[in-house]
Amino acid sequence: KWRGRLSYQLYATPSIGYRSLVKNNDQEISRAFPTGPSNSATTENYALQHSPSWNLEAGGTFLLSVSKALRLKAGMQLNYTRYQIGAQEMDHPVYTTLLLNNPNELVSRSSSISNIPVGAEATNLNSSTYQISMPLGADVKIAGNNNIQWFAGATIQPSYVFAGNPYLISSDMKNYVYDMSMMRRFNLNTSIETFISLTLKNGAVLNAGPQLRYQLLSTYDKRYSYDEKLYNLGIKLGITRNF
C-alpha cells in the first residue's frame, strides 16, 4: 500500500555559519583601567572580533507523498556549527567575571583567553556545537514534470547539543570564559529551502538547492546575559530513492 508513496533521502549540506548576539539586560560594566601610578584612566576598544566559518549538516529522512504536490518528511541529522573568535590564549589564567541575569549578578570565573583590543594580532578560536536533530516538515512541488521538478520545503528541528566549545565574553569584555555549564543542551532549529530534483534513468533522484537554517533559542543558558542564535546558509545536496 505504501510502497509507491514512501521514499528515503540521504543528504549533506555544507554551509557558511555565523551568529546574532544580543545583550538581554541593560547593566553596563566599566572598561576603564588605571595606567601608571596616577589615577588617570584609559579605555581600550575591546569590540568582539567574530567572523563566519564553514559548517556542515548530514543526515537521512523518510518522505511520504500525500498528494502529487505535497510530501511529508521526518528523519535524523547531525549538525556541526561554528564561527571564529579573534582572541589570544594566555600562558597563565586570570580571574574575571561573567554578568548573569538574576538579578544582574556578577560571578567570578577563571580565564586563560584574552579578548585583545581592536587592531592587535589575533589567533582564531572556534566557537562550535555538535548537535543531533530530528527534522520534521514538508516539501511542496512548485513546478515540473516527471524528470525535473522544483520544490520548496521547511522543517522544525528539535535538537540535542552533546558537545561544543562555548566561549562566553566577560563582563568587561577583556576575556573569554570556557564554561560548558552555560551551554543549552536542548534547542530548537528551523530551516527553509528550495531545490531542483532530477530523476535519473535508474530511478534515483538527485536534489540540489539553497537552504537557510536558524536556531530559535540561545546557545547559552537563560542565566547568561547574552543571547546567541546561530544561522547557516548553504547548499543542500541529496539523493532520493523509492523503497
Short mmCIF file of C-alpha atoms in Angstrom, two decimals:
data_model
loop_
_atom_site.label_atom_id
_atom_site.label_comp_id
_atom_site.label_asym_id
_atom_site.label_seq_id
_atom_site.Cartn_x
_atom_site.Cartn_y
_atom_site.Cartn_z
CA LYS A 1 0.00 0.00 0.00
CA TRP A 2 2.78 2.45 0.93
CA ARG A 3 5.50 1.21 -1.42
CA GLY A 4 4.88 3.72 -4.19
CA ARG A 5 4.41 6.65 -1.81
CA LEU A 6 7.32 6.16 0.61
CA SER A 7 10.94 7.04 -0.19
CA TYR A 8 14.15 7.83 1.65
CA GLN A 9 16.74 10.54 1.16
CA LEU A 10 20.41 10.87 2.17
CA TYR A 11 21.90 14.35 2.12
CA ALA A 12 24.69 16.70 3.19
CA THR A 13 24.66 20.49 3.47
CA PRO A 14 27.95 22.40 3.50
CA SER A 15 27.29 25.96 4.63
CA ILE A 16 28.63 29.22 5.98
CA GLY A 17 27.62 29.79 9.62
CA TYR A 18 27.53 32.81 11.88
CA ARG A 19 25.60 34.14 14.88
CA SER A 20 23.48 37.01 16.17
CA LEU A 21 24.49 38.17 19.66
CA VAL A 22 22.27 40.43 21.77
CA LYS A 23 22.71 41.56 25.36
CA ASN A 24 19.46 40.89 27.24
CA ASN A 25 19.93 43.26 30.19
CA ASP A 26 20.89 46.93 30.44
CA GLN A 27 23.67 46.84 33.05
CA GLU A 28 26.93 48.42 31.87
CA ILE A 29 30.34 47.43 33.30
CA SER A 30 33.15 49.97 33.14
CA ARG A 31 36.02 49.01 30.84
CA ALA A 32 38.32 51.75 32.13
CA PHE A 33 41.52 50.72 33.87
CA PRO A 34 44.31 52.71 35.60
CA THR A 35 47.61 53.28 33.83
CA GLY A 36 50.83 54.01 35.75
CA PRO A 37 50.96 55.42 39.26
CA SER A 38 48.40 58.14 38.60
CA ASN A 39 44.65 57.79 38.92
CA SER A 40 44.00 58.60 35.26
CA ALA A 41 42.11 56.04 33.19
CA THR A 42 42.24 54.84 29.60
CA THR A 43 39.56 52.94 27.73
CA GLU A 44 40.62 50.33 25.19
CA ASN A 45 38.28 49.22 22.40
CA TYR A 46 37.51 45.58 23.23
CA ALA A 47 34.94 45.05 20.48
CA LEU A 48 34.16 41.41 19.66
CA GLN A 49 36.21 40.09 16.77
CA HIS A 50 33.96 37.36 15.33
CA SER A 51 33.76 36.06 11.76
CA PRO A 52 31.78 33.41 9.82
CA SER A 53 33.16 29.93 9.16
CA TRP A 54 32.37 26.66 7.41
CA ASN A 55 29.64 24.41 8.85
CA LEU A 56 28.19 21.04 7.90
CA GLU A 57 24.93 19.11 8.22
CA ALA A 58 24.36 15.49 7.17
CA GLY A 59 21.51 13.06 7.66
CA GLY A 60 18.72 10.93 6.30
CA THR A 61 14.97 11.34 6.09
CA PHE A 62 11.82 9.44 5.11
CA LEU A 63 9.46 11.07 2.60
CA LEU A 64 5.74 10.28 2.37
CA SER A 65 3.81 11.58 -0.64
CA VAL A 66 0.29 12.55 0.47
CA SER A 67 -0.60 14.12 -2.89
CA LYS A 68 1.02 14.98 -6.22
CA ALA A 69 2.19 18.31 -4.82
CA LEU A 70 2.81 17.61 -1.11
CA ARG A 71 5.04 15.23 0.79
CA LEU A 72 5.80 14.99 4.49
CA LYS A 73 9.26 14.21 5.86
CA ALA A 74 10.93 13.14 9.09
CA GLY A 75 14.47 11.99 9.83
CA MET A 76 17.70 12.31 11.81
CA GLN A 77 20.51 14.79 11.24
CA LEU A 78 23.97 15.60 12.59
CA ASN A 79 24.97 19.27 12.75
CA TYR A 80 28.40 20.82 13.17
CA THR A 81 28.18 24.58 13.67
CA ARG A 82 30.95 27.09 14.25
CA TYR A 83 32.15 30.64 13.84
CA GLN A 84 35.58 32.08 14.59
CA ILE A 85 36.65 34.27 17.51
CA GLY A 86 39.68 36.54 17.32
CA ALA A 87 41.46 36.20 20.69
CA GLN A 88 44.71 35.04 22.30
CA GLU A 89 45.44 32.22 24.70
CA MET A 90 47.48 33.43 27.70
CA ASP A 91 50.23 31.44 29.39
CA HIS A 92 48.60 31.92 32.79
CA PRO A 93 44.98 32.12 33.99
CA VAL A 94 43.39 35.28 35.40
CA TYR A 95 40.21 35.88 37.36
CA THR A 96 37.38 37.67 35.62
CA THR A 97 33.58 37.93 35.96
CA LEU A 98 30.50 36.90 34.00
CA LEU A 99 27.36 39.01 34.04
CA LEU A 100 24.20 36.99 34.76
CA ASN A 101 20.56 38.00 34.63
CA ASN A 102 19.43 37.15 38.15
CA PRO A 103 19.50 39.98 39.11
CA ASN A 104 22.38 41.40 37.03
CA GLU A 105 24.72 39.25 39.12
CA LEU A 106 28.50 39.13 38.67
CA VAL A 107 30.13 35.74 39.24
CA SER A 108 33.88 35.03 39.32
CA ARG A 109 35.44 32.73 36.74
CA SER A 110 38.96 31.77 35.71
CA SER A 111 40.07 32.55 32.15
CA SER A 112 43.17 31.88 30.06
CA ILE A 113 41.82 33.56 26.88
CA SER A 114 42.21 37.28 26.25
CA ASN A 115 39.93 39.36 24.04
CA ILE A 116 42.58 41.61 22.55
CA PRO A 117 41.95 45.25 21.58
CA VAL A 118 40.92 46.04 18.01
CA GLY A 119 43.96 46.25 15.73
CA ALA A 120 46.10 43.75 17.63
CA GLU A 121 47.09 40.43 16.06
CA ALA A 122 44.63 37.67 16.97
CA THR A 123 44.52 33.86 16.95
CA ASN A 124 41.28 32.33 15.68
CA LEU A 125 39.34 30.08 18.07
CA ASN A 126 36.33 28.03 17.00
CA SER A 127 33.07 28.60 18.87
CA SER A 128 31.32 25.36 17.91
CA THR A 129 28.49 22.97 18.70
CA TYR A 130 27.81 19.33 17.85
CA GLN A 131 24.09 18.55 17.58
CA ILE A 132 21.69 15.71 16.85
CA SER A 133 18.44 16.94 15.30
CA MET A 134 15.12 15.43 14.27
CA PRO A 135 13.85 17.42 11.24
CA LEU A 136 10.05 17.32 10.84
CA GLY A 137 8.47 19.12 7.92
CA ALA A 138 7.09 19.09 4.39
CA ASP A 139 8.01 19.73 0.74
CA VAL A 140 5.68 21.38 -1.78
CA LYS A 141 6.14 20.96 -5.53
CA ILE A 142 6.07 24.31 -7.29
CA ALA A 143 6.55 23.18 -10.89
CA GLY A 144 7.99 20.41 -13.05
CA ASN A 145 7.39 17.20 -14.96
CA ASN A 146 8.37 13.58 -14.47
CA ASN A 147 12.11 14.24 -14.92
CA ILE A 148 12.77 17.70 -13.47
CA GLN A 149 10.82 19.20 -10.55
CA TRP A 150 11.10 22.32 -8.41
CA PHE A 151 10.28 22.10 -4.68
CA ALA A 152 10.16 24.37 -1.65
CA GLY A 153 10.38 22.93 1.86
CA ALA A 154 10.55 23.75 5.56
CA THR A 155 11.29 21.89 8.80
CA ILE A 156 11.24 22.34 12.54
CA GLN A 157 14.16 20.59 14.24
CA PRO A 158 14.23 19.64 17.93
CA SER A 159 17.95 19.36 18.70
CA TYR A 160 20.23 17.98 21.39
CA VAL A 161 23.66 19.62 21.80
CA PHE A 162 26.03 16.88 23.01
CA ALA A 163 29.35 18.76 22.74
CA GLY A 164 30.84 22.12 21.86
CA ASN A 165 33.17 24.98 22.68
CA PRO A 166 31.23 27.76 24.44
CA TYR A 167 33.34 30.90 24.83
CA LEU A 168 31.48 33.48 26.93
CA ILE A 169 32.61 37.09 26.93
CA SER A 170 33.42 38.50 30.38
CA SER A 171 31.52 41.42 31.88
CA ASP A 172 34.29 43.90 30.99
CA MET A 173 34.82 42.30 27.53
CA LYS A 174 38.53 41.70 28.21
CA ASN A 175 38.42 37.89 28.45
CA TYR A 176 36.57 34.80 27.26
CA VAL A 177 35.43 32.14 29.70
CA TYR A 178 35.09 28.50 28.62
CA ASP A 179 32.11 27.17 30.60
CA MET A 180 30.17 24.06 29.47
CA SER A 181 27.63 24.55 32.26
CA MET A 182 26.33 27.63 30.43
CA MET A 183 25.57 25.73 27.19
CA ARG A 184 21.89 24.98 26.49
CA ARG A 185 21.59 21.24 25.85
CA PHE A 186 18.13 21.14 24.23
CA ASN A 187 17.47 23.62 21.46
CA LEU A 188 15.13 24.21 18.54
CA ASN A 189 16.10 24.97 14.94
CA THR A 190 14.14 25.64 11.79
CA SER A 191 15.04 25.54 8.10
CA ILE A 192 13.65 26.72 4.78
CA GLU A 193 14.91 25.51 1.43
CA THR A 194 14.21 25.33 -2.27
CA PHE A 195 15.70 22.77 -4.63
CA ILE A 196 15.62 21.13 -8.04
CA SER A 197 15.05 17.36 -8.34
CA LEU A 198 16.42 15.46 -11.33
CA THR A 199 15.24 11.88 -11.93
CA LEU A 200 17.87 9.55 -13.39
CA LYS A 201 17.24 6.54 -15.64
CA ASN A 202 17.83 4.11 -12.76
CA GLY A 203 15.07 5.75 -10.69
CA ALA A 204 17.30 7.66 -8.29
CA VAL A 205 16.54 11.36 -7.80
CA LEU A 206 19.27 13.96 -7.32
CA ASN A 207 18.39 17.07 -5.30
CA ALA A 208 20.29 20.36 -5.02
CA GLY A 209 19.39 23.82 -3.79
CA PRO A 210 19.97 26.56 -1.19
CA GLN A 211 18.97 26.17 2.47
CA LEU A 212 18.75 28.61 5.39
CA ARG A 213 18.87 27.15 8.92
CA TYR A 214 18.19 29.26 12.03
CA GLN A 215 18.46 28.49 15.74
CA LEU A 216 15.37 29.67 17.63
CA LEU A 217 16.77 29.51 21.19
CA SER A 218 20.02 30.92 22.54
CA THR A 219 23.14 28.75 22.51
CA TYR A 220 23.58 29.66 26.18
CA ASP A 221 21.58 29.02 29.31
CA LYS A 222 18.93 31.64 30.13
CA ARG A 223 21.04 32.71 33.15
CA TYR A 224 23.65 34.32 30.90
CA SER A 225 23.32 37.99 29.94
CA TYR A 226 23.79 37.42 26.18
CA ASP A 227 21.50 35.61 23.73
CA GLU A 228 23.36 33.93 20.86
CA LYS A 229 21.43 32.49 17.93
CA LEU A 230 23.20 30.62 15.14
CA TYR A 231 22.30 30.63 11.46
CA ASN A 232 23.65 28.87 8.37
CA LEU A 233 23.31 29.45 4.64
CA GLY A 234 24.35 26.53 2.48
CA ILE A 235 23.70 24.22 -0.46
CA LYS A 236 21.81 21.02 0.32
CA LEU A 237 22.84 18.05 -1.85
CA GLY A 238 20.91 14.78 -1.65
CA ILE A 239 19.86 11.58 -3.33
CA THR A 240 16.35 10.08 -3.04
CA ARG A 241 15.24 6.50 -3.72
CA ASN A 242 11.89 4.74 -3.52
CA PHE A 243 11.53 1.64 -1.38
#
